[in-house]
Structure formats: structure tokens, C-alpha cells
């Protein structure tokens, strides 16, 4: 287990116990902070970074009525401080201690909301030594620092010098603590956020040039490591790009506001990320649901895209990130062809290698189930499995394994993902007849079932025909038990707006899209069925949808080829009056 994993386990990342670094460790960090932080005691704020995240002014009214809603959980606080109650969930607590909700009070723009903000910040300062270790995880301290700076105009008043001094004293303490502990932040966005918070402090507080000088280089190194040459994030989660831009863009503005040239690494990273946002968008504007991506944060996406100065056609192959985007006519296909991220970043990664999503015009067709919102955490482990993706699975098993650390032998929702073995993928636009070709293979099932999987997808130049094959091969291999895998299933999870039905021959299905187009799926599998599925990546919660499943038995065959074709059988017509893209049943109470 790596140091990052050990720290995350110690912190109880998904347990309501709110564990974290030991008291001794906190004291050590505090002592180290006293000598390691290059800045001085804050005496004056010069800047308040721009807050790009969407705000909800009704939050102030909820607090007034004794409710505190965060991360999909509503806590009844009554007249108490939220820092004095038992948190309803770890995610709720993480958001509470991060203070991102201050933006909602600022948006309310009332005397009541200002007093609420001042009281709550004062409560934190008053109770800081009684708070659980979770409140002192580096990434939470970082979010707290950025939130305090961004909303400082809400909690500071020139006619309250004692409150002003107390706030700046506590802000300095937070920065000192972070300077000593930022290396302990989990790999990925949390670690980058911790370095960003230190730079925000150095830029927004007067006379803190040594802080900027100290942390610019490690920030730039980490940024270059995490933002790949093609603009993707090292975690392979498309949603991480949006989250990072919401902090990187205001940070760049802070450099300019202080008459400092933004680091080239920062400017270059933003310039690389912007095209990747276009890369991951389907025809309806939603982001592809790969490797931890949930419901598309439409407001945030629109906000960061407004900073995209040069709108161009996305690349077809993002080789560093491991994805392919193919546009042919009005057809768009996004496919996962990449290996898993580094081990420290696989706790949200999905076993979806060779899965794909597809749209025609602005109508989505085939999706992955995607990650659920925080209030539906019970779905998270399923969302990471191979059967939750539009690809082939064996024995309802995943092509990668989830590390088991519990006594009952079941993996946790954030279990480390191991595999798949030997993932290989390629894209070519030199296929016969001008076809575009996506192909890939993996050995994720070899050790358990003695079977390898290869997939090839050919897209016609006009996008109206997709000819594909999934090949299972024993290659003379056997599983440790001497048994070859029995059943296979090739899944096509459909968007809730798609209406599908099988035809009389049982080997074809017709799909009617919300824009009136009709597509037909033909296959040579032993059986084709339409089964219930669920779209987890929906802001309303899990939504019932359907999936087309091609199934059969491997048996003793050395090789099985499942050939399937998707063909547009009618051009766009008047939208089907029976298809309402917003008319999707809600299954929040059904999590079986």
C-alpha cells in the first residue's frame, strides 16, 4: 500500500467516524508549519479570487429555518452550529469543513446572509480544536482557504477590526498548516488543490511574495504531471478537468491582478484542457461517462467554456489519455482505449475498457451508466463494474478486479482497481473503403477464465453504419480451475430517451431516437434481449432506462466471434411524439 493510500485509509474517507491524522501527527505538522511556512502573519487582504461555481441564494433561507443541506444530505441543526452536530455523512462533513457553501450566502446578498456567514466562520474558529481530524485533511484545508479568500468580502467589515484581525490570524494558521501537510494530500486533484491554495494565499494577502516564490515551482511540476500532453487528467476522469478549471482560471487572474506573469505551465495547462472539454462532449452537450464522471455539471461547464478563446475541432485520438473520438456525418462515438491510471488514482476508476458512448446529431443513443451523485452512494461500486458499461463482460464479472480490504470479502465503493492486464488500443482512419477503425484487446479475464477479449469497430465515412465484432479467444489458455468461461454479455446501455424493441427474428432490434431517427442493431449472438438498465449519471438520481444485451455461451469453443452492426435506417424526421427526453421514471427508492 502506498503512502497516499495509507493516509486515505487512516482518514476514513468513506466512514462517518471522520477519522484522520492522529493528534500527534497534527501536533507535528503544526510545529513544522511554524518553521516551514515562508510567509508572515497576514495583515491585509488585497484580492478576493473570482468564484466561478454556481451559487444558490436559497441556502440562506434554509439555514434560517434550521436546515443545512450538503452533498445530498439535509441536516436538521435547529439553533445549533453545524460544527457541533453529528454529520449525516462523510461527504456532508467534507463539504461543511471546506466552506464552499459560503458562495451561496454571498449570492443571497442580504444582511441576514452576511451575519450567518460571520457567525459560522466564527463558530469554526471557536471550535477548531474540537473538530475531528477530517477537518484537517490537506485538501479540505485547501478548499477552506480558497473559499475564505473568495468570499472574504462577505465575512469582513472595515468597522470590525477585531473580527478582521481574528480572521486573518486564523487564515494564516490554515496556510501554515497546509504548507507542512500538502504532500500528504491524496494524489490527483486534492494534491494540486493544496498547492493552489498556497498560491492563492500568497497572491491575495499583502506582502507574501516569498510564499508565491516557494510554491510556484512545485505547483508547476505537479500541474505538468497531472495534465497530460493531450489535455486529459492523469485520473482519466473527464469531470476532473471541469473541477480543476474552476480553480485554475481564477488563479491565473490573480497572477495578472498582482502584476505577475502567470507561470507558463499554468497557461499551457489551461490551453490544453479546453480542447479536451470539447473532446469529451457528446452531441447533446453532455460529458462522456467514463472513469468516475457523473452528471454533467452544465452550469460549471458553460462557465469554463466561456474562457475558451479558440474553438476548434477536437482531435480524434487522445493517446495520452487513452480515448478515441470519431465523428462521421452526424454520428459521434467516444471509446475508452486506455490503461488504468496509476494505482493511487484508481479508487474512482471504472472497469470500462473498450466501452463506448454514441450520439447522432443532438440525440444520445448508447451510454455507460456513469457515476451516481453523492446521495446515492450505494450505487457507486456497481457503476464501476464492467456490466455498467457498454462493452462485453464474462460471467457478469468485471474485466479488472477490485481490491478487497473488508472482513466480509466484499470490495468497498472506493476500492482500488487492479487491471485489466495487457490493455491495447488503436485508432486508424485508413480502413478499407474509407472506414474509420477502432480496435483494442485485453487479457483482463485470462487469469480467472482463460479467455481474452478483442473488439473492433468500423465506422462508415457517412456515419450511418457501424460494423463491429467482439472476439473471445482461449488461445490455448485455461483458468486456474481448468474451466473456460461460460456466459458472455455484450451490453448497449441506452439513453432514457431511446425507445427500443426487438424484431420478429429475435436477432435485431430497432431504436427510435428523440430526434425521430431510427437505428437498427443486428447481431449473430445466440440471444438478443432488451432488459432494464439504469442511468446513474443523472442530477435527479438514478433513472430507469433499457439496455440491449447480446448473450451466449462460450462453452468449449476456442474462439467465439460476436458480430453486430448498427445502421441508421431513416433520416431525421419529426420527433417521435411518444419520446419525451424528460419523461424518465425515477427509481431513487429502487437500488436493488
XYZ file of C-alpha atoms in Angstrom:
592
model
C 0.000 0.000 0.000
C 1.378 3.430 -0.960
C 1.747 6.315 1.459
C -1.184 8.062 -0.235
C -3.393 5.012 0.199
C -2.319 4.503 3.793
C -3.147 8.108 4.634
C -6.507 7.871 2.901
C -7.342 4.684 4.772
C -6.284 6.289 8.039
C -8.531 9.237 7.273
C -11.621 7.046 6.957
C -12.519 8.624 3.638
C -15.894 6.883 3.435
C -16.692 6.299 7.097
C -18.826 8.525 9.271
C -16.209 8.125 12.020
C -14.449 11.124 10.498
C -11.038 9.701 11.319
C -7.819 11.185 10.079
C -4.262 12.057 11.035
C -3.526 11.291 14.660
C -3.347 14.035 17.256
C 0.413 13.501 17.472
C 0.698 13.933 13.716
C -1.343 17.115 13.850
C 0.917 18.499 16.551
C 3.964 17.582 14.499
C 2.504 19.288 11.449
C 1.664 22.369 13.490
C 5.216 22.542 14.792
C 6.658 22.027 11.345
C 4.328 24.689 9.964
C 5.709 27.241 12.372
C 9.145 26.984 10.800
C 8.396 25.902 7.236
C 5.877 28.482 6.079
C 7.747 31.252 4.262
C 5.026 33.851 4.726
C 4.374 36.309 7.531
C 1.261 36.867 9.609
C -1.471 38.195 7.288
C -2.353 41.798 7.971
C -4.239 42.847 4.857
C -6.180 41.181 2.053
C -5.625 42.647 -1.385
C -7.680 40.323 -3.590
C -10.761 38.157 -3.464
C -10.491 35.499 -6.210
C -13.433 35.174 -8.545
C -15.860 32.420 -7.577
C -16.868 30.521 -10.722
C -19.019 27.838 -9.104
C -22.785 28.166 -9.274
C -24.440 29.580 -6.170
C -27.909 29.018 -4.697
C -29.148 32.016 -2.674
C -31.953 29.954 -1.108
C -29.280 28.313 1.067
C -29.504 31.261 3.475
C -33.229 30.697 3.953
C -32.629 27.010 4.632
C -30.139 27.849 7.383
C -32.584 30.333 8.860
C -35.137 27.522 9.003
C -32.668 25.241 10.785
C -31.564 23.089 7.827
C -28.084 22.568 6.407
C -28.060 20.676 3.111
C -24.775 19.470 1.637
C -23.697 16.536 -0.567
C -27.266 15.309 -0.977
C -27.887 15.140 2.797
C -30.054 17.510 4.832
C -29.057 18.015 8.469
C -31.574 19.425 10.927
C -29.416 21.774 13.007
C -32.128 23.843 14.636
C -30.458 26.652 16.564
C -27.155 24.773 16.842
C -23.992 25.312 14.856
C -23.413 22.716 12.105
C -19.936 22.244 13.587
C -21.493 20.888 16.791
C -23.739 18.160 15.361
C -23.119 14.590 14.253
C -22.572 14.781 10.472
C -25.084 12.732 8.436
C -22.301 11.520 6.131
C -18.605 11.914 5.487
C -19.226 13.733 2.214
C -21.506 16.184 4.061
C -18.756 16.792 6.610
C -16.131 17.277 3.920
C -18.234 19.979 2.277
C -19.013 21.590 5.626
C -15.350 21.934 6.580
C -14.437 23.066 3.060
C -16.724 26.144 3.318
C -17.613 26.062 -0.383
C -21.182 26.836 0.705
C -20.141 30.399 1.603
C -20.779 31.292 -2.037
C -24.483 30.548 -1.532
C -24.672 33.015 1.355
C -22.816 35.592 -0.691
C -25.289 35.135 -3.559
C -28.179 35.833 -1.155
C -26.712 39.335 -0.716
C -28.657 40.205 2.398
C -27.875 41.379 5.895
C -29.101 38.022 7.175
C -26.761 36.018 4.943
C -23.793 38.197 5.913
C -24.481 37.672 9.606
C -24.905 33.946 9.009
C -21.528 33.776 7.259
C -19.761 35.724 10.001
C -21.307 33.557 12.709
C -20.399 30.307 11.000
C -16.786 31.317 10.362
C -16.551 32.447 13.980
C -18.010 29.092 15.096
C -15.309 27.265 13.197
C -12.555 29.391 14.714
C -14.046 28.957 18.190
C -14.407 25.191 17.855
C -11.354 24.437 15.716
C -9.532 22.422 18.390
C -12.581 20.229 18.948
C -13.155 19.376 15.299
C -12.449 15.862 14.022
C -9.267 15.060 12.097
C -11.256 15.004 8.850
C -11.387 18.806 9.008
C -7.592 18.857 8.756
C -7.080 16.736 5.697
C -4.915 18.866 3.373
C -7.406 19.007 0.509
C -10.166 20.143 2.876
C -7.920 22.797 4.414
C -7.094 23.888 0.857
C -10.749 24.208 -0.124
C -11.410 26.131 3.097
C -8.593 28.594 2.376
C -9.785 29.218 -1.186
C -13.405 29.585 -0.061
C -12.479 32.024 2.690
C -10.436 34.132 0.294
C -13.061 34.080 -2.469
C -15.829 35.118 -0.091
C -13.828 37.327 2.249
C -15.955 40.378 1.395
C -18.857 38.511 2.983
C -17.249 37.933 6.370
C -15.038 41.014 6.771
C -16.105 44.528 7.636
C -13.874 47.592 7.992
C -15.738 48.688 11.123
C -14.987 45.390 12.906
C -11.192 45.470 13.370
C -11.106 42.698 15.983
C -13.056 40.287 13.760
C -10.851 41.271 10.808
C -7.684 40.534 12.789
C -9.058 37.254 14.129
C -9.979 36.092 10.645
C -6.548 36.900 9.204
C -4.823 35.217 12.117
C -6.803 32.041 11.534
C -6.277 32.243 7.766
C -2.518 32.402 8.353
C -2.727 29.375 10.659
C -4.554 27.436 7.948
C -1.890 28.306 5.383
C 0.902 27.351 7.755
C -0.727 24.016 8.450
C -1.212 23.415 4.739
C 2.385 24.295 3.930
C 3.555 21.498 6.224
C 0.999 18.912 5.131
C 0.207 19.435 1.448
C 2.413 16.494 0.461
C 0.035 14.222 2.397
C -2.916 15.147 0.201
C -4.177 12.202 -1.875
C -2.757 12.033 -5.374
C -4.602 13.825 -8.152
C -6.875 16.839 -7.821
C -6.573 17.029 -3.971
C -2.794 17.446 -4.108
C -2.964 20.015 -6.872
C -5.679 21.893 -4.981
C -3.453 22.044 -1.891
C -0.684 23.740 -3.852
C -3.172 26.083 -5.493
C -4.466 27.187 -2.090
C -0.943 28.146 -1.001
C -0.503 30.227 -4.152
C -3.902 31.849 -3.668
C -2.814 32.842 -0.174
C 0.462 34.260 -1.424
C -1.254 36.318 -4.122
C -4.283 37.561 -2.207
C -2.590 38.560 1.046
C -0.290 41.574 1.168
C 3.491 41.107 1.465
C 3.556 37.358 0.795
C 5.880 37.210 -2.214
C 8.052 34.516 -0.568
C 5.017 32.225 -0.489
C 4.435 32.625 -4.216
C 8.128 32.137 -4.908
C 8.295 28.995 -2.748
C 5.270 27.160 -4.147
C 5.156 28.166 -7.808
C 7.725 25.567 -8.879
C 6.177 22.554 -7.083
C 2.754 23.650 -8.323
C 4.001 23.814 -11.909
C 5.683 20.427 -11.638
C 2.514 18.851 -10.277
C 0.371 20.574 -12.899
C 2.575 19.270 -15.697
C 2.390 15.781 -14.200
C -1.367 15.767 -13.822
C -2.426 17.487 -17.054
C -1.312 15.175 -19.829
C 0.098 16.419 -23.136
C -3.279 15.927 -24.839
C -5.086 17.888 -22.096
C -6.631 14.988 -20.213
C -6.221 14.460 -16.494
C -3.996 11.735 -15.121
C -7.011 10.159 -13.377
C -8.720 9.688 -16.794
C -11.885 11.221 -15.331
C -13.332 13.806 -17.764
C -15.113 15.586 -14.922
C -11.797 16.355 -13.187
C -10.995 18.826 -15.973
C -14.017 20.965 -15.133
C -13.259 20.926 -11.416
C -9.671 21.985 -11.983
C -10.554 24.797 -14.379
C -12.925 26.292 -11.809
C -9.833 26.936 -9.653
C -7.101 27.328 -12.275
C -8.848 30.147 -14.148
C -9.271 32.439 -11.101
C -5.706 31.611 -10.037
C -4.453 32.808 -13.410
C -6.443 36.016 -12.934
C -4.860 36.542 -9.515
C -1.366 36.435 -11.013
C -2.383 39.102 -13.522
C -4.077 41.241 -10.865
C -0.833 41.281 -8.865
C 1.150 42.315 -11.968
C 2.844 38.929 -12.145
C 3.060 36.929 -15.327
C 1.164 33.656 -14.831
C 3.522 30.672 -14.988
C 3.803 29.247 -18.472
C 2.861 25.839 -17.112
C -0.439 27.268 -15.843
C -1.284 28.991 -19.120
C -0.287 25.952 -21.156
C -2.333 23.600 -18.966
C -5.480 25.688 -19.429
C -4.848 25.803 -23.176
C -4.508 22.000 -23.252
C -7.604 21.346 -21.164
C -10.020 23.463 -23.206
C -9.928 21.273 -26.352
C -10.368 18.165 -24.201
C -13.629 19.539 -22.848
C -14.864 19.591 -26.442
C -13.364 16.144 -26.997
C -15.457 14.570 -24.219
C -18.783 16.175 -25.175
C -21.446 14.135 -26.945
C -23.922 15.571 -29.424
C -26.352 16.651 -26.684
C -23.615 18.591 -24.884
C -23.201 16.127 -22.019
C -19.790 14.875 -20.953
C -18.929 11.225 -21.578
C -19.446 8.950 -18.570
C -16.023 7.334 -18.163
C -13.907 6.625 -15.072
C -15.833 8.395 -12.352
C -17.692 11.011 -14.391
C -21.239 11.573 -13.173
C -23.980 14.001 -14.202
C -22.612 16.784 -16.392
C -22.345 19.988 -14.321
C -23.921 22.050 -17.074
C -23.581 25.440 -15.355
C -19.925 24.867 -14.497
C -19.192 23.557 -17.975
C -20.788 26.608 -19.582
C -18.792 28.866 -17.261
C -15.377 27.419 -18.053
C -16.142 27.102 -21.777
C -16.713 30.861 -21.857
C -12.952 31.170 -21.346
C -12.231 29.105 -24.452
C -10.822 31.677 -26.842
C -10.186 29.310 -29.754
C -12.963 26.863 -30.538
C -11.627 24.191 -32.849
C -12.361 20.644 -33.872
C -11.238 18.210 -31.167
C -8.548 15.681 -32.007
C -9.673 12.165 -32.902
C -7.168 10.279 -30.802
C -6.180 11.424 -27.322
C -3.403 8.870 -26.973
C -2.064 10.126 -23.632
C -5.492 9.986 -22.010
C -6.435 6.726 -23.744
C -9.611 7.797 -25.541
C -10.767 7.998 -29.154
C -13.382 10.352 -30.591
C -14.766 9.544 -34.041
C -17.105 11.900 -35.904
C -18.571 10.673 -39.175
C -21.507 12.541 -40.621
C -23.824 13.247 -37.703
C -22.592 10.186 -35.782
C -20.233 10.600 -32.847
C -18.530 7.757 -30.955
C -16.279 8.072 -27.900
C -14.361 4.955 -26.842
C -12.140 4.074 -23.881
C -8.871 2.569 -25.151
C -6.577 3.421 -22.266
C -4.869 1.542 -19.442
C -5.931 2.262 -15.858
C -4.380 5.290 -14.151
C -1.622 4.919 -11.585
C -2.670 2.843 -8.568
C -3.062 5.867 -6.301
C -5.788 7.182 -8.640
C -7.844 4.042 -9.228
C -10.215 4.460 -6.296
C -12.741 6.110 -8.625
C -11.628 4.470 -11.878
C -14.033 2.210 -13.764
C -13.586 -1.234 -15.298
C -14.851 0.048 -18.638
C -12.004 -0.606 -21.065
C -13.331 -0.869 -24.674
C -16.698 0.638 -23.667
C -18.133 3.385 -25.854
C -20.769 6.102 -25.960
C -22.584 7.226 -29.090
C -24.871 10.001 -30.279
C -26.444 11.007 -33.578
C -26.792 14.727 -34.003
C -28.045 16.052 -30.689
C -29.661 12.737 -29.760
C -27.726 10.442 -27.376
C -28.060 6.721 -28.113
C -25.614 4.471 -26.230
C -24.083 5.396 -22.884
C -22.312 3.995 -19.872
C -24.280 4.070 -16.621
C -21.899 6.681 -15.168
C -21.201 7.584 -11.549
C -24.070 8.492 -9.214
C -24.447 11.678 -7.207
C -23.277 11.579 -3.535
C -26.724 10.858 -2.093
C -26.839 7.570 -3.996
C -23.528 6.194 -2.811
C -24.971 2.667 -2.655
C -24.775 2.571 -6.467
C -21.132 3.612 -6.714
C -19.483 0.190 -6.700
C -21.883 -1.119 -9.352
C -21.202 1.954 -11.506
C -17.533 0.965 -11.608
C -18.119 -2.604 -12.794
C -17.869 -3.760 -16.405
C -21.598 -4.683 -16.684
C -22.376 -0.988 -16.056
C -20.612 -0.147 -19.319
C -21.390 -0.622 -22.986
C -18.918 -3.370 -23.672
C -18.537 -7.143 -23.241
C -18.391 -8.910 -19.885
C -17.875 -12.553 -18.897
C -19.918 -14.281 -16.223
C -21.286 -10.880 -15.110
C -17.746 -10.225 -13.849
C -15.516 -7.198 -14.343
C -12.503 -7.137 -16.642
C -10.497 -5.641 -13.775
C -10.524 -6.681 -10.132
C -11.423 -4.592 -7.091
C -9.139 -4.872 -4.090
C -10.898 -6.352 -1.070
C -9.949 -4.970 2.349
C -13.100 -5.773 4.324
C -13.670 -8.815 6.506
C -16.788 -9.874 4.600
C -14.812 -10.234 1.370
C -16.765 -7.537 -0.460
C -14.968 -4.565 -2.036
C -15.810 -1.081 -0.824
C -17.211 1.586 -3.127
C -13.791 3.237 -3.375
C -11.805 0.022 -3.685
C -8.545 0.160 -5.610
C -8.991 -1.111 -9.180
C -6.429 -3.652 -10.387
C -6.120 -4.268 -14.134
C -7.067 -5.083 -16.792
C -3.966 -6.962 -17.921
C -2.339 -6.035 -21.201
C -4.809 -3.393 -22.449
C -4.062 -2.387 -26.045
C -5.970 0.036 -28.223
C -5.540 1.801 -31.540
C -7.386 4.081 -33.937
C -6.926 4.249 -37.699
C -8.555 6.286 -40.459
C -7.007 4.085 -43.160
C -9.554 1.274 -43.135
C -10.896 -0.318 -46.301
C -13.439 1.792 -48.155
C -12.579 4.815 -46.056
C -13.927 3.216 -42.879
C -12.684 4.547 -39.570
C -11.420 1.809 -37.297
C -11.272 1.470 -33.525
C -9.709 -1.686 -32.169
C -8.487 -2.924 -28.838
C -7.879 -6.013 -26.731
C -7.133 -7.032 -23.159
C -6.330 -10.058 -21.015
C -8.433 -8.994 -18.051
C -10.273 -12.332 -17.993
C -7.313 -14.603 -18.712
C -6.287 -15.380 -15.130
C -9.837 -16.091 -13.976
C -11.397 -17.670 -17.078
C -8.624 -18.309 -19.573
C -10.233 -16.032 -22.176
C -9.018 -12.861 -23.891
C -11.278 -10.211 -25.421
C -10.734 -8.131 -28.557
C -13.115 -5.546 -30.021
C -13.117 -3.893 -33.436
C -15.482 -1.109 -34.523
C -15.631 0.094 -38.130
C -17.461 3.356 -38.831
C -18.553 4.189 -42.368
C -17.467 7.608 -43.664
C -21.038 8.915 -43.560
C -21.564 7.542 -40.049
C -24.701 5.628 -40.996
C -23.249 2.152 -40.488
C -21.132 0.772 -37.663
C -19.831 -2.755 -38.292
C -18.330 -4.374 -35.231
C -17.007 -7.569 -33.735
C -16.239 -8.794 -30.228
C -13.908 -11.786 -30.249
C -13.357 -14.141 -27.327
C -10.365 -16.443 -27.619
C -8.891 -19.088 -25.326
C -5.565 -19.069 -27.177
C -4.993 -22.470 -25.610
C -5.272 -20.995 -22.122
C -7.292 -22.353 -19.229
C -8.366 -20.757 -15.973
C -6.704 -21.943 -12.731
C -9.685 -24.233 -12.106
C -9.393 -25.694 -15.601
C -12.737 -24.188 -16.621
C -13.379 -21.954 -19.571
C -15.793 -19.062 -19.059
C -19.416 -19.919 -19.674
C -21.648 -16.946 -20.464
C -20.847 -13.668 -22.167
C -22.904 -10.499 -22.486
C -22.383 -7.586 -24.868
C -24.283 -4.627 -23.446
C -25.599 -1.470 -25.072
C -26.941 0.794 -22.316
C -29.434 3.179 -23.930
C -30.220 6.768 -23.072
C -33.646 7.057 -21.391
C -34.996 8.934 -24.421
C -34.306 5.978 -26.735
C -37.238 3.600 -27.314
C -36.145 0.099 -28.361
C -37.863 -3.139 -29.287
C -36.715 -6.432 -30.758
C -37.943 -7.564 -34.150
C -39.637 -10.830 -35.076
C -36.423 -12.655 -35.936
C -35.090 -12.098 -32.427
C -31.680 -11.116 -33.786
C -32.349 -7.454 -34.476
C -33.689 -4.506 -32.546
C -34.988 -1.118 -33.631
C -34.200 2.050 -31.719
C -36.140 5.288 -32.140
C -34.278 8.399 -31.028
C -35.774 11.555 -29.641
C -34.993 13.394 -32.897
C -37.066 10.887 -34.876
C -34.177 8.883 -36.326
C -34.435 5.110 -36.453
C -31.445 2.825 -35.946
C -31.320 -0.956 -36.231
C -28.998 -3.306 -34.352
C -28.335 -6.714 -35.951
C -26.194 -9.442 -34.375
C -25.228 -13.098 -34.687
C -25.303 -13.752 -30.915
C -27.230 -16.708 -29.551
C -29.766 -14.383 -27.969
C -30.741 -10.714 -28.095
C -32.869 -9.255 -25.302
C -33.975 -5.855 -24.089
C -33.534 -5.558 -20.358
C -33.884 -2.892 -17.714
C -30.891 -0.660 -17.091
C -30.209 2.460 -15.091
C -28.644 5.809 -15.905
C -26.794 6.704 -12.720
C -25.188 9.893 -14.029
C -28.342 11.989 -13.748
C -28.698 15.000 -11.414
C -32.164 13.773 -10.381
C -30.778 10.455 -9.217
C -30.822 7.010 -10.887
C -33.204 6.852 -13.840
C -34.708 3.710 -15.312
C -33.694 3.063 -18.878
C -33.106 -0.011 -21.039
C -30.216 -1.958 -22.485
C -29.863 -4.282 -25.423
C -27.954 -7.411 -24.403
C -26.320 -9.893 -26.772
C -25.661 -13.086 -24.856
C -24.483 -16.649 -25.338
C -22.243 -19.381 -24.018
C -18.532 -19.776 -24.632
C -18.605 -23.481 -23.830
C -15.596 -25.431 -25.046
C -15.094 -23.283 -28.143
C -11.598 -21.970 -28.676
C -12.959 -18.820 -30.234
C -16.301 -17.008 -30.359
C -16.989 -14.053 -32.633
C -19.993 -11.853 -31.829
C -20.658 -9.732 -34.905
C -23.031 -6.793 -34.581
C -23.989 -3.891 -36.820
C -25.643 -0.583 -36.041
C -27.317 1.042 -39.031
C -29.352 4.193 -39.454
C -32.491 3.140 -41.305
C -34.200 6.529 -41.541
C -33.046 10.103 -41.662
C -34.047 12.642 -39.063
C -37.775 13.204 -39.130
C -40.289 14.910 -36.903
C -39.529 13.918 -33.312
C -41.421 10.881 -32.128
C -44.378 12.199 -30.083
C -44.067 9.144 -27.837
C -40.498 10.027 -26.907
C -40.097 12.673 -24.236
C -36.439 13.028 -23.199
C -37.550 14.402 -19.836
C -40.090 11.639 -19.218
C -37.863 9.157 -17.404
C -39.056 7.212 -14.377
C -37.336 7.946 -11.093
C -36.025 4.889 -9.248
C -34.475 6.536 -6.215
C -36.279 4.080 -3.974
C -35.153 1.082 -6.028
C -31.457 0.409 -5.555
C -31.525 -3.335 -5.935
